[in-house]
N, CA, C and O atoms as CSV, one atom per row, in Angstrom:
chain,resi,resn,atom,element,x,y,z
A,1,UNK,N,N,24.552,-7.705,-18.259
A,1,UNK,CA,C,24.045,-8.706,-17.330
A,1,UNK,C,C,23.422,-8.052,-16.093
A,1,UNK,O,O,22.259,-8.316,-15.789
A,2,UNK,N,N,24.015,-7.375,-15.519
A,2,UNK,CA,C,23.448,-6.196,-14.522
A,2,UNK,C,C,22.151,-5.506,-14.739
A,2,UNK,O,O,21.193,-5.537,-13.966
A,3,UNK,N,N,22.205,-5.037,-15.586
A,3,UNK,CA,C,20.800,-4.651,-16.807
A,3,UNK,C,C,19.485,-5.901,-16.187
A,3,UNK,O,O,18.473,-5.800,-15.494
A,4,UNK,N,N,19.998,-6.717,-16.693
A,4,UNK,CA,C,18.932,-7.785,-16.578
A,4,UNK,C,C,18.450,-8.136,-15.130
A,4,UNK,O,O,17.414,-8.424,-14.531
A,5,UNK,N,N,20.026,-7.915,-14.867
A,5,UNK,CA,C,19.565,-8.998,-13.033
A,5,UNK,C,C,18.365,-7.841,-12.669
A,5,UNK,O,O,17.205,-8.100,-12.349
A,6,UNK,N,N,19.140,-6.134,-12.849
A,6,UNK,CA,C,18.204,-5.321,-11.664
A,6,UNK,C,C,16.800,-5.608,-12.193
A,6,UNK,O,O,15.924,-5.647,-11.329
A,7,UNK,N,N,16.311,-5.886,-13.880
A,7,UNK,CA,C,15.228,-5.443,-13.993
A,7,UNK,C,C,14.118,-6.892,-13.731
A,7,UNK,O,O,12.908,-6.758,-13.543
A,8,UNK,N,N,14.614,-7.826,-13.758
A,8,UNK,CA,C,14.587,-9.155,-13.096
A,8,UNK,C,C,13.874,-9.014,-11.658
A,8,UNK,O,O,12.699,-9.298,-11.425
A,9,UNK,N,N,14.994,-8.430,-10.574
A,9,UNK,CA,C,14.219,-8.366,-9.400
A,9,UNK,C,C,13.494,-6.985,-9.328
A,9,UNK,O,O,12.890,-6.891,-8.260
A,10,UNK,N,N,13.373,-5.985,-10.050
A,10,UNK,CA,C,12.192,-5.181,-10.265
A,10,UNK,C,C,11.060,-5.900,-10.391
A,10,UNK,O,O,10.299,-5.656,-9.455
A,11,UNK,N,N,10.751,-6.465,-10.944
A,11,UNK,CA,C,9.684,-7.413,-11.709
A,11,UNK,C,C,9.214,-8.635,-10.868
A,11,UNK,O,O,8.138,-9.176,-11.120
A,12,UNK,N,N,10.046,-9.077,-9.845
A,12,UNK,CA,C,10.065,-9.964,-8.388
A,12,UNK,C,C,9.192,-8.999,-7.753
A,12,UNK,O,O,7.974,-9.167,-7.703
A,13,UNK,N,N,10.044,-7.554,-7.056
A,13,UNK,CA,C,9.269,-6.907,-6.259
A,13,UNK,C,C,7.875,-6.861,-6.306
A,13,UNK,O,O,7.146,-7.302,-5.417
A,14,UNK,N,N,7.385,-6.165,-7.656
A,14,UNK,CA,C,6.528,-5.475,-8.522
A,14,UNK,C,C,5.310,-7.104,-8.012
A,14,UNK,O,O,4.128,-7.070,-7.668
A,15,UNK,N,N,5.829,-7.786,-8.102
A,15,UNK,CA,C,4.816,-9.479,-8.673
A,15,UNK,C,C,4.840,-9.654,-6.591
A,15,UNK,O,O,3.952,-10.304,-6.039
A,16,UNK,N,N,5.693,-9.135,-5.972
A,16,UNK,CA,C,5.053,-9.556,-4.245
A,16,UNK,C,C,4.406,-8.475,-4.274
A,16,UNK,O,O,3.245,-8.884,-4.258
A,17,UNK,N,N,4.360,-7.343,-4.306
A,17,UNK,CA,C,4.119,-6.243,-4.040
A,17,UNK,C,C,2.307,-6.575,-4.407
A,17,UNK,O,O,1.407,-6.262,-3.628
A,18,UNK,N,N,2.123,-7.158,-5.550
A,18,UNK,CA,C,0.590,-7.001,-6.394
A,18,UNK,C,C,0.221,-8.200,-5.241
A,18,UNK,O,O,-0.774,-8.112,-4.521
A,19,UNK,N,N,1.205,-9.356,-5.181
A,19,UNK,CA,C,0.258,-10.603,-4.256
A,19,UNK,C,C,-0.162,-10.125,-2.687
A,19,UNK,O,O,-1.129,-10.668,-2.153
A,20,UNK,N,N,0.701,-8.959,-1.892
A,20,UNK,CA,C,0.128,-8.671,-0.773
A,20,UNK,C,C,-0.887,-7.464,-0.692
A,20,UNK,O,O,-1.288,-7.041,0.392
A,21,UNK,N,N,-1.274,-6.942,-1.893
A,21,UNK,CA,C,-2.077,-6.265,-2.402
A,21,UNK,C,C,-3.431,-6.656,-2.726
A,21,UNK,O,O,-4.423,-6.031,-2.349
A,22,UNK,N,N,-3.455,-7.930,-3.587
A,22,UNK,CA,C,-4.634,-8.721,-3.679
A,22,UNK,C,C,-4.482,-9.259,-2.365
A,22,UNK,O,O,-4.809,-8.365,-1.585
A,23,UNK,N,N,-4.198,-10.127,-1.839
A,23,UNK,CA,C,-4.201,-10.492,-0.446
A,23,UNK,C,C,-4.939,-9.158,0.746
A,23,UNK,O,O,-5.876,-9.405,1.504
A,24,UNK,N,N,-4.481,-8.255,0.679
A,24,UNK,CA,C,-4.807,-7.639,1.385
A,24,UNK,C,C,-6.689,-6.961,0.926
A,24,UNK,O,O,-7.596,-6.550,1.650
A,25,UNK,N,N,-6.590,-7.119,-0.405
A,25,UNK,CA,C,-8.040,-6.764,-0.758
A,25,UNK,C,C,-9.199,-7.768,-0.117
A,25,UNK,O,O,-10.103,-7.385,0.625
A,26,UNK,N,N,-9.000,-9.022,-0.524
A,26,UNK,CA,C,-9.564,-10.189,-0.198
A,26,UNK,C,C,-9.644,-10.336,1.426
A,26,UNK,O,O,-10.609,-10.961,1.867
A,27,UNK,N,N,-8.964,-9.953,2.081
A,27,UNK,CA,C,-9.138,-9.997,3.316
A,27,UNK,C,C,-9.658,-9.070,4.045
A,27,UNK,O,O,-9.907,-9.033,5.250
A,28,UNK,N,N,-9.826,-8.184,3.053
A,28,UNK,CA,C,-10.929,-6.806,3.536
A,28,UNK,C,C,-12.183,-7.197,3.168
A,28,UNK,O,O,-13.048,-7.427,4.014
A,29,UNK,N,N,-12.355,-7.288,2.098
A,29,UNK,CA,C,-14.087,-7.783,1.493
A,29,UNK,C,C,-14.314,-8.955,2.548
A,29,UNK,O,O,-15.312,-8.862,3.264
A,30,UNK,N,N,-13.584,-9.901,2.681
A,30,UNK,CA,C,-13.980,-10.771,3.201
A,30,UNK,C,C,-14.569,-10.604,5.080
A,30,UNK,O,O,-15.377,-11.262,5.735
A,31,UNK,N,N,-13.649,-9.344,5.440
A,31,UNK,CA,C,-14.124,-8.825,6.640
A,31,UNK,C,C,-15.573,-7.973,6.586
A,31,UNK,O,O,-16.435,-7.944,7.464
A,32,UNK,N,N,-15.575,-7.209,5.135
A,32,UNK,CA,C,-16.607,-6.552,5.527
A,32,UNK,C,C,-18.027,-7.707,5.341
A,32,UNK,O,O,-18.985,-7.932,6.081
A,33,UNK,N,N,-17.726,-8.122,4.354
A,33,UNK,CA,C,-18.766,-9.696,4.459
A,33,UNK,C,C,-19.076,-9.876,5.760
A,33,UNK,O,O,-20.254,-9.693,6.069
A,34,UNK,N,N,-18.291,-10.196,6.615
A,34,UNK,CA,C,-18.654,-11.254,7.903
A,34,UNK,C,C,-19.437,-9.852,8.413
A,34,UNK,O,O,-20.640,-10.034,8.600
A,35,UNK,N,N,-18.968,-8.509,8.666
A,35,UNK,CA,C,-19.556,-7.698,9.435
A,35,UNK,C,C,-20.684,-7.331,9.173
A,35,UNK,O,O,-21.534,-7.197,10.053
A,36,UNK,N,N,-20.971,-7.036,7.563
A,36,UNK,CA,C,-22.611,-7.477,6.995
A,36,UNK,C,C,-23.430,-8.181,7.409
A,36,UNK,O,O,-24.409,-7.628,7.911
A,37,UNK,N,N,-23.389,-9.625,7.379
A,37,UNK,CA,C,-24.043,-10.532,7.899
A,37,UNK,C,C,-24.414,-10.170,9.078
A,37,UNK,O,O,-25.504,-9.725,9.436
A,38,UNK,N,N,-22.982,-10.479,9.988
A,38,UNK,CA,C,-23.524,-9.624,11.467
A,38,UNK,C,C,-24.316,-8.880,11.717
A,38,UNK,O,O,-25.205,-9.012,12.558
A,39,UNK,N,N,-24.039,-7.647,10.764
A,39,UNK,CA,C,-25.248,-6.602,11.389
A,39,UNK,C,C,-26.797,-6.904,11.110
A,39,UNK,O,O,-27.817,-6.346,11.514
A,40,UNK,N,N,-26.572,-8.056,10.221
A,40,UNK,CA,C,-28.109,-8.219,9.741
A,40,UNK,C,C,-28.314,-9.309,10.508
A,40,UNK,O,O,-29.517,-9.500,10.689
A,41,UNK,N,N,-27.624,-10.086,11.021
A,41,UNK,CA,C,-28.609,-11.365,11.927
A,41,UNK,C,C,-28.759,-10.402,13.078
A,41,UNK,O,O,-29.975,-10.401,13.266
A,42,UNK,N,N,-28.052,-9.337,14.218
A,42,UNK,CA,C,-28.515,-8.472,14.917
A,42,UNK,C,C,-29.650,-7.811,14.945
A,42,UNK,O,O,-30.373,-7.680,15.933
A,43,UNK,N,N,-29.897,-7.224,13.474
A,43,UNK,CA,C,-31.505,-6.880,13.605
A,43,UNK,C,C,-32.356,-7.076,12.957
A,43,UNK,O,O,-33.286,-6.410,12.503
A,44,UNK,N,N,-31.926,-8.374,12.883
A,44,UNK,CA,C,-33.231,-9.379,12.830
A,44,UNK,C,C,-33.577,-9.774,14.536
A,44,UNK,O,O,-34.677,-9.428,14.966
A,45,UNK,N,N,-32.866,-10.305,15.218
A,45,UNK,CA,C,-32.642,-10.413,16.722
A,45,UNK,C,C,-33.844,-9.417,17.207
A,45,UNK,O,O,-34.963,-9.707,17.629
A,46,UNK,N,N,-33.263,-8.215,17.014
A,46,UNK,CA,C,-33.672,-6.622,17.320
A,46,UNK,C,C,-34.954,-7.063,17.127
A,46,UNK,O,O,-35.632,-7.356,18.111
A,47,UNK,N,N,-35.382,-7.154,16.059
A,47,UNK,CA,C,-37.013,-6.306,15.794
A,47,UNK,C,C,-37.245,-8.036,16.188
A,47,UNK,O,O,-37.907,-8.082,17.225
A,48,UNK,N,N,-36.991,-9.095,15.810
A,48,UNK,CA,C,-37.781,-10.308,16.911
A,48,UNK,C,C,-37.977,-10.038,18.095
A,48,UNK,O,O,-39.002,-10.147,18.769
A,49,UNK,N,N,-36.776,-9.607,18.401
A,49,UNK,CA,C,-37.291,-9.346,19.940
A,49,UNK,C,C,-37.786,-8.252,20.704
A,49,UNK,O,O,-37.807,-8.245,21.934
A,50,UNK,N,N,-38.375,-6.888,19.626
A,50,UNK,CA,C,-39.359,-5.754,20.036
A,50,UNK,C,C,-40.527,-6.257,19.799
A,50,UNK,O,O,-41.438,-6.195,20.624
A,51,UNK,N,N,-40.672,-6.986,18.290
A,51,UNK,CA,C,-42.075,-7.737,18.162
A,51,UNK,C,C,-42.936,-8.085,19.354
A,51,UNK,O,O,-43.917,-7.525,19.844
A,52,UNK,N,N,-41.940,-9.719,19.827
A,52,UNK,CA,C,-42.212,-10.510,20.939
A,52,UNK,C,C,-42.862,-9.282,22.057
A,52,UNK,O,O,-44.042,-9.398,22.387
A,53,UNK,N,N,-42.248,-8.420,22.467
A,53,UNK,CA,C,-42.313,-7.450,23.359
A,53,UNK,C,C,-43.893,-6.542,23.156
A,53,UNK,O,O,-44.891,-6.576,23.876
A,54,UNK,N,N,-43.708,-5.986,22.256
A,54,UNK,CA,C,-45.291,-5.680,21.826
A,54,UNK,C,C,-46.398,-6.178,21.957
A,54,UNK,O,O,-47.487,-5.781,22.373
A,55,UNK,N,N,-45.775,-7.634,21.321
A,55,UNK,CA,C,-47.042,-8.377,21.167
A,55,UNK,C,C,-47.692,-9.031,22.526
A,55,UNK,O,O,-48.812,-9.537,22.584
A,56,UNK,N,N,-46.745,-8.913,23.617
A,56,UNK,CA,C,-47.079,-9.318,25.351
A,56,UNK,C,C,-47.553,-8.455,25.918
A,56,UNK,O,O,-47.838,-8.582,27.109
């Protein structure tokens, strides 16, 4: 019975261990996403607003 219980909550651990793992992946991609975007509406900003500048 012991047998079972330990390998039981092995298999608990093992199953949080993978969910704050995926969790933690997903919340990385999902950061570098937002920081992507960011950097690209920035220079777009950027060169709109060297354009504008040139072109005056």
């Amino acid at each position: 019975m012991r047998r079972a219980q330990a390998a039981i909550e092995y298999l608990m651990m093992m199953a949080m261990a993978l969910a704050v793992v995926l969790f933690t992946i997903r919340t990385l991609q999902r950061t570098a996403s937002n920081a992507s975007n960011q950097v690209t509406r920035t220079s777009e900003e950027i060169i709109k607003t060297m354009s504008e500048r040139i072109d005056n």
